[in-house]
Amino acid sequence: MDREQFREAGYAAIDRVCDYFAELETQENVLPTVAPGEIGRLIPDAAPLDGEQWSDIAKDFDQIILPGITHWQHPGFLAFFPANTTYESILSDIYAGAVSNPGFSWICSPACTELEVVMMDWVAKLLGLDSSFHHASGIGGGIIMGSASEACLTVCIAARERALRLLPGTPADRLVIYGTTQTHSLGAKAALILGLSFRAIETIAEDKWALRGEELKRVLDEDKANGKVPFVLLATLGSTSTGAIDHLAEITAVAAEFPELFLHVDAAWAGVFLACPELRQECGLEAINKRSSAVTAAKGICASGEVHSFCTNLHKSGLVTFDASCLWIRDRKLLTEALDITPPFLRNKHSDEGTVVDFRNWQMPLGRRFRSLKLFFVLRSYGVSGFQKHLRRQINLAAYFEKLVLANPRFELFVPRRLALVVFRIKANTVELADRVNREFFVSVAERRDIFLTPTTVGGLYCTRVAIGTTLLTEAYLDKAWKIINELAEEARLGLPSE
Ligand SMILES: *Cc1c(COP(=O)(O)O)cnc(C)c1O
């Protein structure tokens, strides 16, 4: 393809993308109807020997790819979590593609590094994170990664390094990563990769499945008495199943008694809601920001009992197209001391002088995508007010759906609505019948193509999550989804032995 062909194909591609969004508004199905392997069989086994015409290639987006796409932007997409995309992000991916470079050191492209540094401070301010998390502090700062799981694994590496500096020679089998039964699988996965153990602390319904300080202290004391070294706690702000928010103020108070404990907050889904000041209390911002009195003594370096790092995904409800997982750390040296390897070919004057940030030393890979441009475009185009308006719209839609559930005596909320997540159950006369009807309901939901919901089990009980956040969602669409849910719930109920 030459430049003029690109020009023509590029204009056509933009037209196709615009038509796609228009189609989504009227298209019935959110899920594809293909069977496993069906799409793969439409694709040749190997690359063609000779190049093909662009017109033939472009056509296959419609003929091969789209039939196998689950439409995350469709209003009927209420599963997992939202994955917002925006025109501004799509455009930024085009520009980033043009200057394509792996930006691992400042010299690779000063603009890539410096834009990311400033963007991470923009987002930190947007969310109300304390200035100690900002690059401007000279001690803390943020970095954009591909996923919250990557961010979690990276901070676990930094936390292990920190623990081994505090307690040199600690055998690996004594180092433990802590989370709860509601922690995302990223905790167990980090432990698996690092060859360490993960302990999931039980949470209970009375606490809305959130971690409390008392139980945390009991578990940490118990494990320490058995020779274990609790070196990192993964607290959750907005758990995947129910949106549970761990009691961060209680947790930081307990953590202050355990100097080896690094505290990471996984706010992958819910963290962006901190952009709305009225939601900050619910999301525990004060505890995230609070500094310990030990800090002044240690010249600003993060102390035990403080949140060391915080991660949220702008690519969920934050209007930035996948991927943009933002990680902030209060002491950047915790990352660089664990991850800095500088062979001769990566040395340069500016890096050696320490006048620039080299993000390769903050992360696992060397190369990295130019993601900050997406943030720059989106945040300028929407402004803080537009960003907040988008989030408030999601909250209002979730509140609308919550009302529909509460108004129908055949349903109950499994937990109170959390931000834009509603989790419900179908009621029945006995626990056993409720279990059966909720399971049956789910089997029939899974057969639908026009609505996509995810089930979950919490404390052994089946429930259904309605994760609100696609930008095309409307109240009218929620009415439609609720009608389908009612019909399927009725069928599930009729299938039961007489109640
Ligand atoms: C979505 C989510 C994750 C996983 O995020 P990735 O970026 O896909 O790794 C982890 N934790 C929570 C609470 C989430 O909502």
Short mmCIF file of C-alpha atoms and ligand atoms in Angstrom, two decimals:
data_model
loop_
_atom_site.label_atom_id
_atom_site.label_comp_id
_atom_site.label_asym_id
_atom_site.label_seq_id
_atom_site.Cartn_x
_atom_site.Cartn_y
_atom_site.Cartn_z
CA MET A 1 0.00 0.00 0.00
CA ASP A 2 1.42 3.37 -0.89
CA ARG A 3 0.62 6.72 0.70
CA GLU A 4 -2.16 7.65 -1.71
CA GLN A 5 -3.75 4.23 -1.35
CA PHE A 6 -3.53 4.63 2.41
CA ARG A 7 -5.25 8.01 2.16
CA GLU A 8 -8.16 6.48 0.28
CA ALA A 9 -8.36 3.33 2.40
CA GLY A 10 -8.10 5.41 5.56
CA TYR A 11 -11.06 7.63 4.66
CA ALA A 12 -13.07 4.51 3.81
CA ALA A 13 -12.11 2.89 7.11
CA ILE A 14 -13.36 5.90 9.07
CA ASP A 15 -16.64 5.70 7.15
CA ARG A 16 -16.92 2.00 7.97
CA VAL A 17 -16.27 2.67 11.68
CA CYS A 18 -18.95 5.41 11.73
CA ASP A 19 -21.43 3.04 10.08
CA TYR A 20 -20.57 0.38 12.65
CA PHE A 21 -21.53 2.67 15.51
CA ALA A 22 -24.75 3.60 13.71
CA GLU A 23 -25.56 -0.09 13.19
CA LEU A 24 -25.02 -0.84 16.87
CA GLU A 25 -27.90 1.42 17.82
CA THR A 26 -30.42 -0.65 15.90
CA GLN A 27 -28.80 -4.05 15.71
CA GLU A 28 -30.63 -6.70 17.76
CA ASN A 29 -27.77 -8.89 18.91
CA VAL A 30 -24.87 -8.16 21.21
CA LEU A 31 -23.45 -11.67 20.96
CA PRO A 32 -22.38 -13.46 17.77
CA THR A 33 -24.08 -16.71 16.73
CA VAL A 34 -20.93 -18.53 15.66
CA ALA A 35 -19.89 -21.95 16.96
CA PRO A 36 -16.39 -22.56 18.34
CA GLY A 37 -13.87 -22.83 15.51
CA GLU A 38 -16.20 -21.35 12.90
CA ILE A 39 -14.33 -18.07 12.48
CA GLY A 40 -10.93 -19.73 12.53
CA ARG A 41 -11.97 -22.00 9.67
CA LEU A 42 -12.80 -18.97 7.49
CA ILE A 43 -9.19 -17.81 7.73
CA PRO A 44 -6.49 -19.39 5.52
CA ASP A 45 -3.97 -21.64 7.30
CA ALA A 46 -0.98 -19.51 6.30
CA ALA A 47 -0.22 -16.02 5.03
CA PRO A 48 -0.65 -15.63 1.26
CA LEU A 49 2.51 -16.02 -0.80
CA ASP A 50 1.76 -12.91 -2.82
CA GLY A 51 0.15 -9.77 -1.50
CA GLU A 52 -3.59 -9.27 -1.94
CA GLN A 53 -5.66 -6.27 -3.00
CA TRP A 54 -6.68 -3.97 -0.16
CA SER A 55 -10.29 -4.05 -1.31
CA ASP A 56 -10.37 -7.83 -0.71
CA ILE A 57 -8.70 -7.47 2.68
CA ALA A 58 -11.01 -4.67 3.89
CA LYS A 59 -14.09 -6.63 2.86
CA ASP A 60 -13.12 -9.46 5.23
CA PHE A 61 -13.61 -7.20 8.23
CA ASP A 62 -17.31 -7.49 7.42
CA GLN A 63 -17.28 -11.07 6.19
CA ILE A 64 -14.95 -12.80 8.63
CA ILE A 65 -14.34 -10.59 11.64
CA LEU A 66 -17.63 -8.87 12.47
CA PRO A 67 -19.65 -12.12 12.52
CA GLY A 68 -17.34 -13.24 15.33
CA ILE A 69 -17.39 -10.04 17.36
CA THR A 70 -19.05 -9.69 20.75
CA HIS A 71 -20.21 -6.10 20.66
CA TRP A 72 -18.86 -4.53 23.86
CA GLN A 73 -20.20 -1.13 22.74
CA HIS A 74 -23.75 -2.45 22.14
CA PRO A 75 -26.36 -1.18 24.62
CA GLY A 76 -27.25 -4.82 25.42
CA PHE A 77 -23.75 -5.43 26.73
CA LEU A 78 -24.19 -5.60 30.51
CA ALA A 79 -21.62 -8.33 31.17
CA PHE A 80 -18.20 -8.31 32.89
CA PHE A 81 -17.46 -4.57 32.97
CA PRO A 82 -17.77 -1.73 30.46
CA ALA A 83 -14.96 -1.21 27.94
CA ASN A 84 -15.63 2.31 26.71
CA THR A 85 -14.27 3.44 23.40
CA THR A 86 -14.36 6.99 22.05
CA TYR A 87 -13.66 8.65 18.73
CA GLU A 88 -10.86 10.64 20.34
CA SER A 89 -9.12 7.42 21.42
CA ILE A 90 -9.56 5.82 18.02
CA LEU A 91 -7.98 8.87 16.39
CA SER A 92 -5.08 8.82 18.82
CA ASP A 93 -4.36 5.20 17.88
CA ILE A 94 -4.02 6.32 14.26
CA TYR A 95 -1.53 9.06 15.16
CA ALA A 96 0.37 6.77 17.55
CA GLY A 97 0.55 4.22 14.73
CA ALA A 98 2.17 6.83 12.51
CA VAL A 99 5.01 7.60 14.91
CA SER A 100 5.15 3.97 16.06
CA ASN A 101 7.97 3.50 18.54
CA PRO A 102 8.60 1.47 21.65
CA GLY A 103 9.26 4.51 23.90
CA PHE A 104 11.17 2.61 26.60
CA SER A 105 13.63 5.41 27.44
CA TRP A 106 13.19 9.16 27.30
CA ILE A 107 15.52 9.38 24.29
CA CYS A 108 13.30 6.92 22.33
CA SER A 109 10.81 9.79 21.98
CA PRO A 110 10.92 12.55 24.56
CA ALA A 111 7.29 13.44 23.79
CA CYS A 112 6.05 9.93 24.61
CA THR A 113 7.67 9.98 28.05
CA GLU A 114 6.90 13.59 28.89
CA LEU A 115 3.28 13.39 27.79
CA GLU A 116 2.80 10.27 29.93
CA VAL A 117 4.38 11.99 32.94
CA VAL A 118 2.05 14.97 32.60
CA MET A 119 -1.03 12.84 31.79
CA MET A 120 -0.52 10.73 34.89
CA ASP A 121 -0.50 13.93 36.94
CA TRP A 122 -3.63 15.13 35.11
CA VAL A 123 -5.47 11.91 35.95
CA ALA A 124 -4.16 11.90 39.53
CA LYS A 125 -5.63 15.40 39.95
CA LEU A 126 -8.84 14.37 38.21
CA LEU A 127 -9.26 11.56 40.73
CA GLY A 128 -8.20 13.67 43.71
CA LEU A 129 -5.10 11.57 44.49
CA ASP A 130 -2.74 13.19 46.98
CA SER A 131 0.18 15.16 45.52
CA SER A 132 2.59 12.48 46.79
CA PHE A 133 1.31 10.27 43.93
CA HIS A 134 2.16 12.95 41.36
CA HIS A 135 5.33 13.01 39.27
CA ALA A 136 5.64 16.65 40.30
CA SER A 137 6.51 15.41 43.81
CA GLY A 138 9.77 14.06 42.41
CA ILE A 139 9.29 10.95 44.56
CA GLY A 140 6.01 9.37 43.45
CA GLY A 141 4.42 9.17 40.02
CA GLY A 142 2.28 7.20 37.61
CA ILE A 143 2.71 4.94 34.60
CA ILE A 144 0.29 3.54 32.04
CA MET A 145 0.29 -0.24 31.68
CA GLY A 146 -1.73 -2.69 29.63
CA SER A 147 -3.79 -4.20 32.41
CA ALA A 148 -4.50 -4.11 36.11
CA SER A 149 -3.08 -7.63 36.33
CA GLU A 150 0.22 -6.42 34.90
CA ALA A 151 0.21 -3.50 37.37
CA CYS A 152 -0.50 -5.90 40.26
CA LEU A 153 2.29 -8.29 39.29
CA THR A 154 4.68 -5.36 38.92
CA VAL A 155 3.92 -3.96 42.38
CA CYS A 156 4.20 -7.46 43.88
CA ILE A 157 7.74 -7.65 42.45
CA ALA A 158 8.51 -4.22 43.96
CA ALA A 159 6.97 -5.26 47.28
CA ARG A 160 8.99 -8.48 47.40
CA GLU A 161 12.19 -6.55 46.75
CA ARG A 162 11.26 -4.12 49.52
CA ALA A 163 10.52 -6.94 51.98
CA LEU A 164 13.83 -8.62 51.17
CA ARG A 165 15.64 -5.35 51.86
CA LEU A 166 13.91 -5.11 55.24
CA LEU A 167 14.37 -8.80 56.07
CA PRO A 168 17.35 -10.03 54.02
CA GLY A 169 17.48 -13.72 53.28
CA THR A 170 13.78 -14.45 53.91
CA PRO A 171 13.03 -17.77 52.16
CA ALA A 172 10.39 -17.52 49.42
CA ASP A 173 8.10 -20.00 51.15
CA ARG A 174 7.57 -17.54 53.97
CA LEU A 175 6.51 -14.61 51.78
CA VAL A 176 2.74 -14.29 51.46
CA ILE A 177 0.51 -12.10 49.25
CA TYR A 178 -2.84 -11.25 50.89
CA GLY A 179 -6.22 -10.49 49.41
CA THR A 180 -9.74 -11.64 50.14
CA THR A 181 -12.10 -14.21 48.69
CA GLN A 182 -13.42 -11.29 46.59
CA THR A 183 -10.02 -10.22 45.23
CA HIS A 184 -9.77 -10.48 41.45
CA SER A 185 -7.79 -13.48 40.18
CA LEU A 186 -4.88 -11.09 39.56
CA GLY A 187 -3.75 -11.77 43.16
CA ALA A 188 -3.57 -15.55 42.82
CA LYS A 189 -1.99 -15.13 39.40
CA ALA A 190 0.78 -12.85 40.68
CA ALA A 191 1.51 -15.44 43.40
CA LEU A 192 1.56 -18.24 40.83
CA ILE A 193 3.99 -16.36 38.58
CA LEU A 194 6.28 -15.34 41.46
CA GLY A 195 6.20 -18.79 43.05
CA LEU A 196 4.80 -17.38 46.31
CA SER A 197 1.65 -18.11 48.26
CA PHE A 198 -1.59 -16.17 48.18
CA ARG A 199 -3.95 -16.12 51.16
CA ALA A 200 -7.56 -15.15 50.53
CA ILE A 201 -9.09 -13.74 53.70
CA GLU A 202 -12.77 -14.63 54.13
CA THR A 203 -15.26 -11.81 53.87
CA ILE A 204 -18.90 -12.02 54.94
CA ALA A 205 -22.32 -10.83 53.80
CA GLU A 206 -22.77 -8.59 56.89
CA ASP A 207 -19.73 -6.58 55.75
CA LYS A 208 -21.04 -6.50 52.17
CA TRP A 209 -18.12 -8.79 51.29
CA ALA A 210 -15.54 -6.11 52.14
CA LEU A 211 -12.37 -6.63 54.18
CA ARG A 212 -12.43 -5.21 57.72
CA GLY A 213 -9.42 -4.25 59.81
CA GLU A 214 -10.15 -6.66 62.65
CA GLU A 215 -10.17 -9.77 60.46
CA LEU A 216 -7.08 -8.55 58.62
CA LYS A 217 -5.21 -8.13 61.89
CA ARG A 218 -6.30 -11.55 63.14
CA VAL A 219 -5.03 -13.23 59.95
CA LEU A 220 -1.74 -11.31 59.81
CA ASP A 221 -1.01 -12.00 63.50
CA GLU A 222 -1.82 -15.68 63.02
CA ASP A 223 0.46 -16.00 59.99
CA LYS A 224 3.30 -14.04 61.58
CA ALA A 225 3.11 -16.33 64.63
CA ASN A 226 3.55 -19.21 62.18
CA GLY A 227 6.71 -17.66 60.71
CA LYS A 228 5.11 -16.16 57.61
CA VAL A 229 6.07 -12.74 56.26
CA PRO A 230 3.02 -10.80 55.04
CA PHE A 231 4.71 -8.57 52.45
CA VAL A 232 1.87 -7.27 50.30
CA LEU A 233 -1.86 -6.74 50.71
CA LEU A 234 -4.06 -6.28 47.67
CA ALA A 235 -7.03 -4.24 48.85
CA THR A 236 -9.96 -3.83 46.47
CA LEU A 237 -11.95 -0.70 45.71
CA GLY A 238 -14.90 -2.16 43.79
CA SER A 239 -14.68 -5.95 43.64
CA THR A 240 -15.57 -7.77 40.44
CA SER A 241 -18.50 -9.80 41.79
CA THR A 242 -20.33 -7.21 43.89
CA GLY A 243 -18.39 -3.94 43.81
CA ALA A 244 -17.28 -4.41 47.43
CA ILE A 245 -15.05 -1.66 48.79
CA ASP A 246 -12.58 -2.84 51.42
CA HIS A 247 -12.47 -0.65 54.56
CA LEU A 248 -9.34 1.23 53.63
CA ALA A 249 -9.18 3.37 56.78
CA GLU A 250 -9.27 0.27 58.99
CA ILE A 251 -6.80 -1.50 56.73
CA THR A 252 -4.22 1.29 56.78
CA ALA A 253 -4.50 1.44 60.58
CA VAL A 254 -3.71 -2.29 60.82
CA ALA A 255 -1.01 -2.14 58.15
CA ALA A 256 0.86 0.48 60.20
CA GLU A 257 1.75 -2.31 62.64
CA PHE A 258 3.37 -4.43 59.90
CA PRO A 259 6.43 -2.63 58.50
CA GLU A 260 7.00 -5.24 55.74
CA LEU A 261 3.47 -4.91 54.40
CA PHE A 262 3.16 -3.05 51.09
CA LEU A 263 -0.40 -1.89 50.44
CA HIS A 264 -1.74 -1.89 46.88
CA VAL A 265 -5.26 -0.75 46.02
CA ASP A 266 -6.82 -2.50 43.04
CA ALA A 267 -9.47 -0.07 41.82
CA ALA A 268 -9.42 -1.34 38.24
CA TRP A 269 -13.14 -0.80 37.67
CA ALA A 270 -14.28 1.65 40.36
CA GLY A 271 -11.30 3.98 40.64
CA VAL A 272 -12.37 6.30 37.84
CA PHE A 273 -15.51 7.23 39.81
CA LEU A 274 -13.23 9.20 42.14
CA ALA A 275 -13.42 11.86 39.43
CA CYS A 276 -16.82 12.79 40.91
CA PRO A 277 -16.26 14.55 44.26
CA GLU A 278 -19.63 13.32 45.58
CA LEU A 279 -18.43 9.69 45.28
CA ARG A 280 -15.07 10.13 46.98
CA GLN A 281 -16.23 9.33 50.46
CA GLU A 282 -17.92 6.11 49.36
CA CYS A 283 -14.71 5.15 47.53
CA GLY A 284 -12.46 5.79 50.53
CA LEU A 285 -10.32 8.53 49.01
CA GLU A 286 -9.35 9.98 52.37
CA ALA A 287 -7.71 6.71 53.45
CA ILE A 288 -5.97 6.35 50.09
CA ASN A 289 -4.48 9.82 50.45
CA LYS A 290 -3.71 9.80 54.16
CA ARG A 291 -0.03 10.07 55.06
CA SER A 292 1.48 8.49 58.12
CA SER A 293 3.32 10.57 60.70
CA ALA A 294 6.37 8.38 60.06
CA VAL A 295 6.66 9.87 56.58
CA THR A 296 8.06 13.20 57.61
CA ALA A 297 10.80 11.42 59.51
CA ALA A 298 11.62 9.35 56.43
CA LYS A 299 11.76 12.36 54.06
CA GLY A 300 8.58 11.67 52.17
CA ILE A 301 9.26 8.01 51.46
CA CYS A 302 6.14 5.88 51.80
CA ALA A 303 5.80 4.33 55.25
CA SER A 304 3.88 1.30 56.48
CA GLY A 305 0.24 2.04 57.04
CA GLU A 306 -0.03 4.11 53.89
CA VAL A 307 -1.34 3.10 50.50
CA HIS A 308 1.83 2.45 48.51
CA SER A 309 0.23 2.10 45.09
CA PHE A 310 -3.12 2.52 43.39
CA CYS A 311 -4.37 1.26 40.03
CA THR A 312 -7.43 2.04 37.93
CA ASN A 313 -8.34 1.22 34.35
CA LEU A 314 -9.37 4.14 32.18
CA HIS A 315 -10.30 1.52 29.59
CA LYS A 316 -13.28 0.32 31.59
CA SER A 317 -15.60 3.19 32.47
CA GLY A 318 -13.09 5.95 31.72
CA LEU A 319 -13.71 6.70 28.02
CA VAL A 320 -10.24 5.61 26.91
CA THR A 321 -10.13 2.76 24.43
CA PHE A 322 -8.45 -0.44 25.65
CA ASP A 323 -5.71 -0.44 26.94
CA ALA A 324 -4.93 2.16 29.60
CA SER A 325 -4.35 0.79 33.08
CA CYS A 326 -3.02 3.61 35.28
CA LEU A 327 -0.73 2.77 38.18
CA TRP A 328 0.52 5.32 40.69
CA ILE A 329 3.16 4.68 43.31
CA ARG A 330 4.18 6.96 46.17
CA ASP A 331 7.83 6.04 45.94
CA ARG A 332 9.03 5.44 42.40
CA LYS A 333 12.27 3.95 43.72
CA LEU A 334 10.30 0.93 44.88
CA LEU A 335 9.78 0.13 41.19
CA THR A 336 13.14 1.22 39.84
CA GLU A 337 15.16 -0.56 42.53
CA ALA A 338 13.37 -3.79 41.65
CA LEU A 339 13.29 -3.38 37.88
CA ASP A 340 16.23 -1.27 36.70
CA ILE A 341 18.67 -3.12 34.51
CA THR A 342 20.79 -0.90 32.29
CA PRO A 343 23.03 -2.68 29.80
CA PRO A 344 25.53 -0.45 27.95
CA PHE A 345 23.38 -0.02 24.84
CA LEU A 346 20.57 1.53 26.90
CA ARG A 347 22.81 4.11 28.54
CA ASN A 348 22.61 7.73 27.52
CA LYS A 349 23.57 11.10 28.93
CA HIS A 350 20.12 12.15 30.14
CA SER A 351 19.35 8.85 31.81
CA ASP A 352 22.74 8.73 33.48
CA GLU A 353 22.28 12.25 34.82
CA GLY A 354 18.90 11.25 36.23
CA THR A 355 17.20 14.26 34.64
CA VAL A 356 14.55 12.18 32.84
CA VAL A 357 12.09 9.38 33.58
CA ASP A 358 12.85 6.08 31.83
CA PHE A 359 9.61 4.15 32.06
CA ARG A 360 11.32 0.86 31.14
CA ASN A 361 12.64 0.87 34.72
CA TRP A 362 9.12 1.11 36.11
CA GLN A 363 7.74 -1.95 34.30
CA MET A 364 8.47 -5.54 33.25
CA PRO A 365 8.84 -5.26 29.46
CA LEU A 366 11.31 -3.02 27.69
CA GLY A 367 9.12 -1.62 24.92
CA ARG A 368 5.81 0.06 25.56
CA ARG A 369 2.86 1.47 23.64
CA PHE A 370 2.32 5.20 23.22
CA ARG A 371 -0.88 5.20 25.28
CA SER A 372 -0.72 8.66 26.81
CA LEU A 373 -1.90 10.26 23.57
CA LYS A 374 -5.33 8.67 24.09
CA LEU A 375 -5.59 10.28 27.51
CA PHE A 376 -4.46 13.64 26.13
CA PHE A 377 -7.10 13.60 23.39
CA VAL A 378 -9.95 12.28 25.55
CA LEU A 379 -9.37 14.50 28.56
CA ARG A 380 -9.00 17.64 26.47
CA SER A 381 -12.02 16.87 24.35
CA TYR A 382 -14.31 15.96 27.27
CA GLY A 383 -12.79 18.18 29.92
CA VAL A 384 -13.17 17.30 33.59
CA SER A 385 -16.84 18.28 33.41
CA GLY A 386 -17.54 16.03 30.42
CA PHE A 387 -15.74 13.13 32.09
CA GLN A 388 -17.80 13.60 35.24
CA LYS A 389 -21.00 13.92 33.23
CA HIS A 390 -20.29 10.56 31.57
CA LEU A 391 -19.77 8.88 34.96
CA ARG A 392 -22.86 10.47 36.50
CA ARG A 393 -24.91 9.27 33.54
CA GLN A 394 -23.76 5.71 34.27
CA ILE A 395 -24.62 6.07 37.95
CA ASN A 396 -28.07 7.42 37.08
CA LEU A 397 -28.73 4.56 34.67
CA ALA A 398 -27.69 2.06 37.34
CA ALA A 399 -29.96 3.78 39.86
CA TYR A 400 -32.78 3.55 37.31
CA PHE A 401 -32.20 -0.19 36.93
CA GLU A 402 -31.93 -0.63 40.69
CA LYS A 403 -35.40 0.94 41.03
CA LEU A 404 -36.81 -1.54 38.52
CA VAL A 405 -35.46 -4.41 40.62
CA LEU A 406 -36.69 -2.96 43.90
CA ALA A 407 -40.17 -2.33 42.51
CA ASN A 408 -40.67 -6.01 41.70
CA PRO A 409 -41.31 -8.27 44.72
CA ARG A 410 -40.09 -11.33 42.81
CA PHE A 411 -36.53 -9.98 42.83
CA GLU A 412 -34.11 -8.71 45.40
CA LEU A 413 -30.81 -6.87 45.33
CA PHE A 414 -28.04 -9.24 46.37
CA VAL A 415 -26.04 -6.29 47.68
CA PRO A 416 -26.92 -2.60 47.59
CA ARG A 417 -26.08 -0.98 44.24
CA ARG A 418 -22.44 -0.01 44.09
CA LEU A 419 -21.73 2.89 41.71
CA ALA A 420 -22.85 1.57 38.31
CA LEU A 421 -23.06 -2.11 39.26
CA VAL A 422 -26.37 -3.77 40.21
CA VAL A 423 -26.36 -7.36 41.48
CA PHE A 424 -29.72 -9.09 41.85
CA ARG A 425 -31.34 -12.43 42.66
CA ILE A 426 -34.67 -13.99 41.91
CA LYS A 427 -36.52 -14.68 45.15
CA ALA A 428 -38.07 -18.04 46.06
CA ASN A 429 -39.61 -19.58 49.18
CA THR A 430 -36.59 -21.54 50.31
CA VAL A 431 -32.84 -21.17 49.92
CA GLU A 432 -32.71 -24.37 47.84
CA LEU A 433 -35.46 -23.22 45.47
CA ALA A 434 -33.85 -19.81 45.10
CA ASP A 435 -30.58 -21.49 44.25
CA ARG A 436 -32.26 -23.63 41.58
CA VAL A 437 -34.27 -20.83 40.04
CA ASN A 438 -31.28 -18.50 39.85
CA ARG A 439 -29.20 -21.22 38.25
CA GLU A 440 -31.96 -22.15 35.78
CA PHE A 441 -32.40 -18.48 34.95
CA PHE A 442 -28.81 -18.28 34.10
CA VAL A 443 -28.89 -21.22 31.76
CA SER A 444 -31.60 -19.49 29.72
CA VAL A 445 -29.89 -16.07 29.81
CA ALA A 446 -26.76 -17.71 28.42
CA GLU A 447 -28.74 -18.82 25.36
CA ARG A 448 -29.80 -15.28 24.48
CA ARG A 449 -27.93 -13.22 21.93
CA ASP A 450 -29.72 -9.90 22.49
CA ILE A 451 -28.62 -9.38 26.07
CA PHE A 452 -25.33 -10.28 27.75
CA LEU A 453 -25.11 -10.56 31.54
CA THR A 454 -22.61 -12.32 33.79
CA PRO A 455 -23.54 -14.59 36.68
CA THR A 456 -21.46 -14.88 39.77
CA THR A 457 -21.51 -16.83 42.99
CA VAL A 458 -20.72 -15.08 46.23
CA GLY A 459 -20.73 -16.94 49.54
CA GLY A 460 -22.11 -19.96 47.63
CA LEU A 461 -25.14 -18.04 46.32
CA TYR A 462 -25.96 -17.52 42.65
CA CYS A 463 -26.59 -13.96 41.57
CA THR A 464 -26.59 -11.91 38.40
CA ARG A 465 -24.50 -8.82 37.70
CA VAL A 466 -25.70 -5.93 35.58
CA ALA A 467 -22.59 -3.91 34.79
CA ILE A 468 -23.64 -0.54 33.42
CA GLY A 469 -21.42 1.70 31.38
CA THR A 470 -21.59 1.38 27.60
CA THR A 471 -21.99 4.87 26.22
CA LEU A 472 -24.92 3.82 23.99
CA LEU A 473 -27.02 2.54 26.90
CA THR A 474 -30.34 4.29 27.56
CA GLU A 475 -33.24 3.91 30.02
CA ALA A 476 -35.32 2.53 27.17
CA TYR A 477 -32.77 -0.19 26.63
CA LEU A 478 -32.74 -1.03 30.34
CA ASP A 479 -36.56 -1.35 30.18
CA LYS A 480 -36.13 -3.80 27.35
CA ALA A 481 -33.46 -5.78 29.22
CA TRP A 482 -35.66 -5.86 32.33
CA LYS A 483 -38.58 -7.23 30.32
CA ILE A 484 -36.37 -10.05 28.98
CA ILE A 485 -35.04 -10.75 32.48
CA ASN A 486 -38.61 -10.97 33.81
CA GLU A 487 -39.69 -13.38 31.09
CA LEU A 488 -36.70 -15.64 31.63
CA ALA A 489 -37.11 -15.51 35.41
CA GLU A 490 -40.77 -16.49 35.01
CA GLU A 491 -39.81 -19.46 32.85
CA ALA A 492 -37.20 -20.52 35.38
CA ARG A 493 -39.79 -20.28 38.14
CA LEU A 494 -42.34 -22.36 36.19
CA GLY A 495 -39.75 -25.08 35.80
CA LEU A 496 -39.56 -25.54 39.56
CA PRO A 497 -41.56 -28.06 41.60
CA SER A 498 -44.59 -26.24 43.07
CA GLU A 499 -43.44 -23.53 45.45
C1 LIG B 1 -11.34 -5.61 35.57
C2 LIG B 1 -10.69 -5.82 36.88
C3 LIG B 1 -9.44 -6.43 36.98
C4 LIG B 1 -8.70 -6.96 35.78
O1 LIG B 1 -8.28 -5.96 34.98
P1 LIG B 1 -7.24 -6.23 33.78
O2 LIG B 1 -6.87 -4.85 33.39
O3 LIG B 1 -8.00 -6.95 32.73
O4 LIG B 1 -6.11 -7.03 34.31
C5 LIG B 1 -8.89 -6.56 38.22
N1 LIG B 1 -9.50 -6.13 39.32
C6 LIG B 1 -10.71 -5.55 39.28
C7 LIG B 1 -11.36 -5.10 40.54
C8 LIG B 1 -11.34 -5.37 38.05
O5 LIG B 1 -12.54 -4.77 38.00
#
